[in-house]
Amino acid sequence: MKRIIKYLNILFLTGLILGCGSDDKTVDVILESVTSGGVLRTIDINNNLIYNDLLLEFDEGANYTLTLEEQDNQNGELLDQIEIYARFVENTRIDTNMDGVINDDDDDLSTEEGLIRTLTASDFQPGERGVPISVITFTADEFLTFTGVDESKLQGKDDFAIRFVLKLKDGRTFSVDDANGNVSGGSYFSSPYTYRTTIGCTITETLAGTYTYNVTSLIPAPGGRSQCNSMSLPSGEVTWTEDEDRGEYSTTDLSFGQFDNCYTGTFNTINFSKGTIIWDCTKLVADGEIIVEEDTNDEEEFTYTYKITQIMGTDITIDFSNSAGDRGTVVLTRPDSKTWPVLFKAEDD
């Protein structure tokens, strides 16, 4: 008899969930109908950890802010406390002993995890859904003091890792190892319990302007449609125009003339206007795409990747490739005899 009742309850709950038209309703049904644990739902993340690689310090007011909502089947009444652990992760390690590899024998600023803060129910306020919500801010100074890492040795792309442990009044605890995919990365819950606060870089100058380029090699994709003319490699000018977001630039040609060289007469229309260049700390990132149409009027998109291989004064050498498999190398020269920012770094093969 107990088994029958159990199955009937499961069928009833399943019917309720399937009958709901949104994530919010589904969660309401689950929380009201079953005895469950608790989750910390991510409402918002604001990462303002910006580091100046020239001054070797964080920008004034640098911080990382999380807005979290605690949910349990008693509308937050089970919340006892939340432990927050933090550690520093050096993602920009180099081959300090010059043996050709980066391993445990090289310097590593990364630190062990430790308890940085403990929250209680009093640190939460009732939210719009009637469950506790809290805005949690960590300053760069707090992270530095807690981890003991030398601020002058940081770089953009390093990060502080944060992990939350939710403790309920009945003695149960929940953290990253207790969350399945639907909870940690679901469309509603988004409750990973752990966050990586990637450090951004201060944009020290604008890269807007008109550059001259000289492509030094082109290799078409094997078996592809491209027919590159290696006897007449592209050269010319490309213009980067600053967008609303600092460090992002619309470009007149993501391919530095490669596309016109390799796909002459292949497409009815070619749209170069959707390309964007992003100054991402030490790298230049190609974003957006080149959009084309053939006789079928079906659109096709070509995306690009860049890799800086050499920097010499006003010239920067970039290996590039596209989503079709075409590859090439270009030397890009800054206007007005400007040198490239010292933040940029050539990448090893």
PDB file of C-alpha atoms in Angstrom, residues 134-303:
ATOM      1  CA  SER A 134      21.510  39.220  -0.317  1.00  0.00           C
ATOM      2  CA  VAL A 135      23.983  41.423  -2.185  1.00  0.00           C
ATOM      3  CA  ILE A 136      27.518  40.244  -1.373  1.00  0.00           C
ATOM      4  CA  THR A 137      30.495  42.434  -2.278  1.00  0.00           C
ATOM      5  CA  PHE A 138      34.173  41.532  -2.116  1.00  0.00           C
ATOM      6  CA  THR A 139      36.712  44.306  -2.600  1.00  0.00           C
ATOM      7  CA  ALA A 140      40.046  43.711  -4.279  1.00  0.00           C
ATOM      8  CA  ASP A 141      41.740  44.729  -1.022  1.00  0.00           C
ATOM      9  CA  GLU A 142      39.794  42.067   0.883  1.00  0.00           C
ATOM     10  CA  PHE A 143      40.856  39.365  -1.569  1.00  0.00           C
ATOM     11  CA  LEU A 144      44.490  40.496  -1.466  1.00  0.00           C
ATOM     12  CA  THR A 145      44.623  40.670   2.329  1.00  0.00           C
ATOM     13  CA  PHE A 146      42.961  37.294   2.772  1.00  0.00           C
ATOM     14  CA  THR A 147      45.013  35.361   0.210  1.00  0.00           C
ATOM     15  CA  GLY A 148      48.273  37.191   0.930  1.00  0.00           C
ATOM     16  CA  VAL A 149      49.133  37.355  -2.766  1.00  0.00           C
ATOM     17  CA  ASP A 150      51.535  40.103  -3.898  1.00  0.00           C
ATOM     18  CA  GLU A 151      49.433  42.646  -5.819  1.00  0.00           C
ATOM     19  CA  SER A 152      52.379  43.698  -7.981  1.00  0.00           C
ATOM     20  CA  LYS A 153      52.733  40.160  -9.344  1.00  0.00           C
ATOM     21  CA  LEU A 154      49.151  39.788 -10.579  1.00  0.00           C
ATOM     22  CA  GLN A 155      48.087  39.937 -14.206  1.00  0.00           C
ATOM     23  CA  GLY A 156      44.834  40.243 -16.041  1.00  0.00           C
ATOM     24  CA  LYS A 157      43.205  36.799 -16.475  1.00  0.00           C
ATOM     25  CA  ASP A 158      44.284  35.598 -13.029  1.00  0.00           C
ATOM     26  CA  ASP A 159      41.329  35.152 -10.682  1.00  0.00           C
ATOM     27  CA  PHE A 160      40.023  34.590  -7.186  1.00  0.00           C
ATOM     28  CA  ALA A 161      37.919  31.433  -6.837  1.00  0.00           C
ATOM     29  CA  ILE A 162      34.954  31.617  -4.450  1.00  0.00           C
ATOM     30  CA  ARG A 163      33.014  28.645  -3.074  1.00  0.00           C
ATOM     31  CA  PHE A 164      29.804  28.758  -1.034  1.00  0.00           C
ATOM     32  CA  VAL A 165      28.588  26.225   1.536  1.00  0.00           C
ATOM     33  CA  LEU A 166      24.904  26.505   2.476  1.00  0.00           C
ATOM     34  CA  LYS A 167      24.096  25.239   5.973  1.00  0.00           C
ATOM     35  CA  LEU A 168      20.506  24.559   7.033  1.00  0.00           C
ATOM     36  CA  LYS A 169      19.096  24.530  10.551  1.00  0.00           C
ATOM     37  CA  ASP A 170      18.455  20.788  10.373  1.00  0.00           C
ATOM     38  CA  GLY A 171      22.196  20.164  10.030  1.00  0.00           C
ATOM     39  CA  ARG A 172      22.371  19.503   6.297  1.00  0.00           C
ATOM     40  CA  THR A 173      24.946  21.284   4.134  1.00  0.00           C
ATOM     41  CA  PHE A 174      25.063  21.897   0.384  1.00  0.00           C
ATOM     42  CA  SER A 175      27.914  22.965  -1.874  1.00  0.00           C
ATOM     43  CA  VAL A 176      29.261  22.426  -5.381  1.00  0.00           C
ATOM     44  CA  ASP A 177      29.503  18.628  -5.047  1.00  0.00           C
ATOM     45  CA  ASP A 178      25.811  18.398  -4.130  1.00  0.00           C
ATOM     46  CA  ALA A 179      24.400  20.276  -7.147  1.00  0.00           C
ATOM     47  CA  ASN A 180      23.406  18.384 -10.280  1.00  0.00           C
ATOM     48  CA  GLY A 181      23.340  19.982 -13.734  1.00  0.00           C
ATOM     49  CA  ASN A 182      19.748  21.216 -13.461  1.00  0.00           C
ATOM     50  CA  VAL A 183      20.596  23.141 -10.303  1.00  0.00           C
ATOM     51  CA  SER A 184      24.166  24.301 -10.975  1.00  0.00           C
ATOM     52  CA  GLY A 185      23.540  25.491 -14.517  1.00  0.00           C
ATOM     53  CA  GLY A 186      19.794  25.295 -15.050  1.00  0.00           C
ATOM     54  CA  SER A 187      17.838  28.057 -16.732  1.00  0.00           C
ATOM     55  CA  TYR A 188      16.152  28.947 -13.450  1.00  0.00           C
ATOM     56  CA  PHE A 189      18.292  27.901 -10.505  1.00  0.00           C
ATOM     57  CA  SER A 190      21.810  28.735 -11.791  1.00  0.00           C
ATOM     58  CA  SER A 191      23.253  27.626  -8.475  1.00  0.00           C
ATOM     59  CA  PRO A 192      26.862  26.576  -9.087  1.00  0.00           C
ATOM     60  CA  TYR A 193      27.999  27.354  -5.492  1.00  0.00           C
ATOM     61  CA  THR A 194      31.367  28.331  -6.970  1.00  0.00           C
ATOM     62  CA  TYR A 195      32.478  31.378  -8.952  1.00  0.00           C
ATOM     63  CA  ARG A 196      35.674  32.429 -10.751  1.00  0.00           C
ATOM     64  CA  THR A 197      36.283  36.174 -10.542  1.00  0.00           C
ATOM     65  CA  THR A 198      38.415  36.627 -13.648  1.00  0.00           C
ATOM     66  CA  ILE A 199      40.532  39.769 -13.317  1.00  0.00           C
ATOM     67  CA  GLY A 200      40.140  42.225 -16.180  1.00  0.00           C
ATOM     68  CA  CYS A 201      42.704  44.664 -17.527  1.00  0.00           C
ATOM     69  CA  THR A 202      42.698  48.427 -17.571  1.00  0.00           C
ATOM     70  CA  ILE A 203      42.441  49.734 -21.125  1.00  0.00           C
ATOM     71  CA  THR A 204      45.350  52.177 -21.169  1.00  0.00           C
ATOM     72  CA  GLU A 205      44.726  53.796 -24.570  1.00  0.00           C
ATOM     73  CA  THR A 206      42.487  53.629 -27.623  1.00  0.00           C
ATOM     74  CA  LEU A 207      43.294  51.415 -30.599  1.00  0.00           C
ATOM     75  CA  ALA A 208      40.893  53.249 -32.896  1.00  0.00           C
ATOM     76  CA  GLY A 209      42.464  54.240 -36.197  1.00  0.00           C
ATOM     77  CA  THR A 210      43.352  53.162 -39.724  1.00  0.00           C
ATOM     78  CA  TYR A 211      46.050  50.497 -39.942  1.00  0.00           C
ATOM     79  CA  THR A 212      48.100  49.304 -42.880  1.00  0.00           C
ATOM     80  CA  TYR A 213      48.402  45.566 -43.316  1.00  0.00           C
ATOM     81  CA  ASN A 214      50.537  43.178 -45.336  1.00  0.00           C
ATOM     82  CA  VAL A 215      49.547  39.525 -45.512  1.00  0.00           C
ATOM     83  CA  THR A 216      52.694  37.385 -45.695  1.00  0.00           C
ATOM     84  CA  SER A 217      51.082  33.968 -46.178  1.00  0.00           C
ATOM     85  CA  LEU A 218      47.736  32.422 -47.100  1.00  0.00           C
ATOM     86  CA  ILE A 219      46.807  28.743 -46.899  1.00  0.00           C
ATOM     87  CA  PRO A 220      43.379  27.638 -48.171  1.00  0.00           C
ATOM     88  CA  ALA A 221      41.411  24.994 -46.320  1.00  0.00           C
ATOM     89  CA  PRO A 222      42.086  21.502 -47.735  1.00  0.00           C
ATOM     90  CA  GLY A 223      39.193  20.474 -49.955  1.00  0.00           C
ATOM     91  CA  GLY A 224      37.376  23.736 -49.342  1.00  0.00           C
ATOM     92  CA  ARG A 225      35.921  26.308 -51.710  1.00  0.00           C
ATOM     93  CA  SER A 226      38.673  28.852 -51.202  1.00  0.00           C
ATOM     94  CA  GLN A 227      41.165  29.440 -54.008  1.00  0.00           C
ATOM     95  CA  CYS A 228      43.796  31.728 -52.523  1.00  0.00           C
ATOM     96  CA  ASN A 229      46.125  33.616 -54.843  1.00  0.00           C
ATOM     97  CA  SER A 230      49.472  33.227 -53.110  1.00  0.00           C
ATOM     98  CA  MET A 231      51.206  35.082 -55.955  1.00  0.00           C
ATOM     99  CA  SER A 232      49.341  38.291 -55.092  1.00  0.00           C
ATOM    100  CA  LEU A 233      48.992  38.453 -51.316  1.00  0.00           C
ATOM    101  CA  PRO A 234      46.654  41.099 -49.884  1.00  0.00           C
ATOM    102  CA  SER A 235      47.849  44.452 -48.585  1.00  0.00           C
ATOM    103  CA  GLY A 236      45.940  47.605 -47.787  1.00  0.00           C
ATOM    104  CA  GLU A 237      44.215  49.403 -44.932  1.00  0.00           C
ATOM    105  CA  VAL A 238      41.752  48.373 -42.245  1.00  0.00           C
ATOM    106  CA  THR A 239      39.916  50.776 -39.935  1.00  0.00           C
ATOM    107  CA  TRP A 240      38.999  50.105 -36.314  1.00  0.00           C
ATOM    108  CA  THR A 241      36.257  52.316 -34.858  1.00  0.00           C
ATOM    109  CA  GLU A 242      35.703  52.411 -31.103  1.00  0.00           C
ATOM    110  CA  ASP A 243      32.348  51.003 -29.978  1.00  0.00           C
ATOM    111  CA  GLU A 244      30.339  51.915 -26.891  1.00  0.00           C
ATOM    112  CA  ASP A 245      32.237  49.381 -24.771  1.00  0.00           C
ATOM    113  CA  ARG A 246      35.782  50.552 -24.164  1.00  0.00           C
ATOM    114  CA  GLY A 247      38.313  48.199 -25.708  1.00  0.00           C
ATOM    115  CA  GLU A 248      35.930  47.004 -28.437  1.00  0.00           C
ATOM    116  CA  TYR A 249      36.225  48.150 -32.048  1.00  0.00           C
ATOM    117  CA  SER A 250      34.214  47.556 -35.188  1.00  0.00           C
ATOM    118  CA  THR A 251      36.500  46.649 -38.082  1.00  0.00           C
ATOM    119  CA  THR A 252      36.132  47.049 -41.817  1.00  0.00           C
ATOM    120  CA  ASP A 253      37.601  43.591 -42.463  1.00  0.00           C
ATOM    121  CA  LEU A 254      38.222  40.741 -40.022  1.00  0.00           C
ATOM    122  CA  SER A 255      40.209  38.895 -42.704  1.00  0.00           C
ATOM    123  CA  PHE A 256      42.772  41.556 -43.716  1.00  0.00           C
ATOM    124  CA  GLY A 257      41.910  41.075 -47.379  1.00  0.00           C
ATOM    125  CA  GLN A 258      42.078  37.275 -47.175  1.00  0.00           C
ATOM    126  CA  PHE A 259      38.402  36.795 -47.923  1.00  0.00           C
ATOM    127  CA  ASP A 260      38.407  38.785 -51.160  1.00  0.00           C
ATOM    128  CA  ASN A 261      41.610  37.047 -52.220  1.00  0.00           C
ATOM    129  CA  CYS A 262      40.447  33.491 -51.557  1.00  0.00           C
ATOM    130  CA  TYR A 263      36.745  33.703 -52.463  1.00  0.00           C
ATOM    131  CA  THR A 264      36.728  35.839 -55.604  1.00  0.00           C
ATOM    132  CA  GLY A 265      33.432  35.266 -57.448  1.00  0.00           C
ATOM    133  CA  THR A 266      32.243  32.614 -54.982  1.00  0.00           C
ATOM    134  CA  PHE A 267      29.430  34.516 -53.270  1.00  0.00           C
ATOM    135  CA  ASN A 268      26.695  36.877 -54.423  1.00  0.00           C
ATOM    136  CA  THR A 269      27.108  39.203 -51.447  1.00  0.00           C
ATOM    137  CA  ILE A 270      29.753  39.638 -48.747  1.00  0.00           C
ATOM    138  CA  ASN A 271      29.032  41.650 -45.590  1.00  0.00           C
ATOM    139  CA  PHE A 272      32.110  42.773 -43.655  1.00  0.00           C
ATOM    140  CA  SER A 273      30.228  45.104 -41.271  1.00  0.00           C
ATOM    141  CA  LYS A 274      29.623  42.592 -38.466  1.00  0.00           C
ATOM    142  CA  GLY A 275      33.243  42.171 -37.418  1.00  0.00           C
ATOM    143  CA  THR A 276      34.567  43.345 -34.051  1.00  0.00           C
ATOM    144  CA  ILE A 277      38.035  43.461 -32.495  1.00  0.00           C
ATOM    145  CA  ILE A 278      38.293  43.124 -28.703  1.00  0.00           C
ATOM    146  CA  TRP A 279      41.332  44.157 -26.673  1.00  0.00           C
ATOM    147  CA  ASP A 280      41.336  41.311 -24.152  1.00  0.00           C
ATOM    148  CA  CYS A 281      44.215  42.083 -21.772  1.00  0.00           C
ATOM    149  CA  THR A 282      47.239  40.616 -23.570  1.00  0.00           C
ATOM    150  CA  LYS A 283      45.377  39.489 -26.701  1.00  0.00           C
ATOM    151  CA  LEU A 284      43.415  40.734 -29.674  1.00  0.00           C
ATOM    152  CA  VAL A 285      40.215  38.742 -30.095  1.00  0.00           C
ATOM    153  CA  ALA A 286      38.288  38.562 -33.365  1.00  0.00           C
ATOM    154  CA  ASP A 287      34.562  38.686 -32.668  1.00  0.00           C
ATOM    155  CA  GLY A 288      31.543  38.773 -34.947  1.00  0.00           C
ATOM    156  CA  GLU A 289      31.620  37.325 -38.447  1.00  0.00           C
ATOM    157  CA  ILE A 290      31.765  37.868 -42.186  1.00  0.00           C
ATOM    158  CA  ILE A 291      28.312  37.069 -43.617  1.00  0.00           C
ATOM    159  CA  VAL A 292      27.919  35.810 -47.188  1.00  0.00           C
ATOM    160  CA  GLU A 293      25.140  34.669 -49.520  1.00  0.00           C
ATOM    161  CA  GLU A 294      25.354  32.246 -52.439  1.00  0.00           C
ATOM    162  CA  ASP A 295      22.851  31.657 -55.240  1.00  0.00           C
ATOM    163  CA  THR A 296      20.524  29.884 -52.811  1.00  0.00           C
ATOM    164  CA  ASN A 297      20.133  33.118 -50.806  1.00  0.00           C
ATOM    165  CA  ASP A 298      21.095  31.169 -47.690  1.00  0.00           C
ATOM    166  CA  GLU A 299      23.376  33.114 -45.364  1.00  0.00           C
ATOM    167  CA  GLU A 300      26.646  31.650 -44.147  1.00  0.00           C
ATOM    168  CA  GLU A 301      28.923  33.021 -41.446  1.00  0.00           C
ATOM    169  CA  PHE A 302      32.721  32.951 -41.282  1.00  0.00           C
ATOM    170  CA  THR A 303      34.274  33.558 -37.862  1.00  0.00           C
TER     171      THR A 303
END
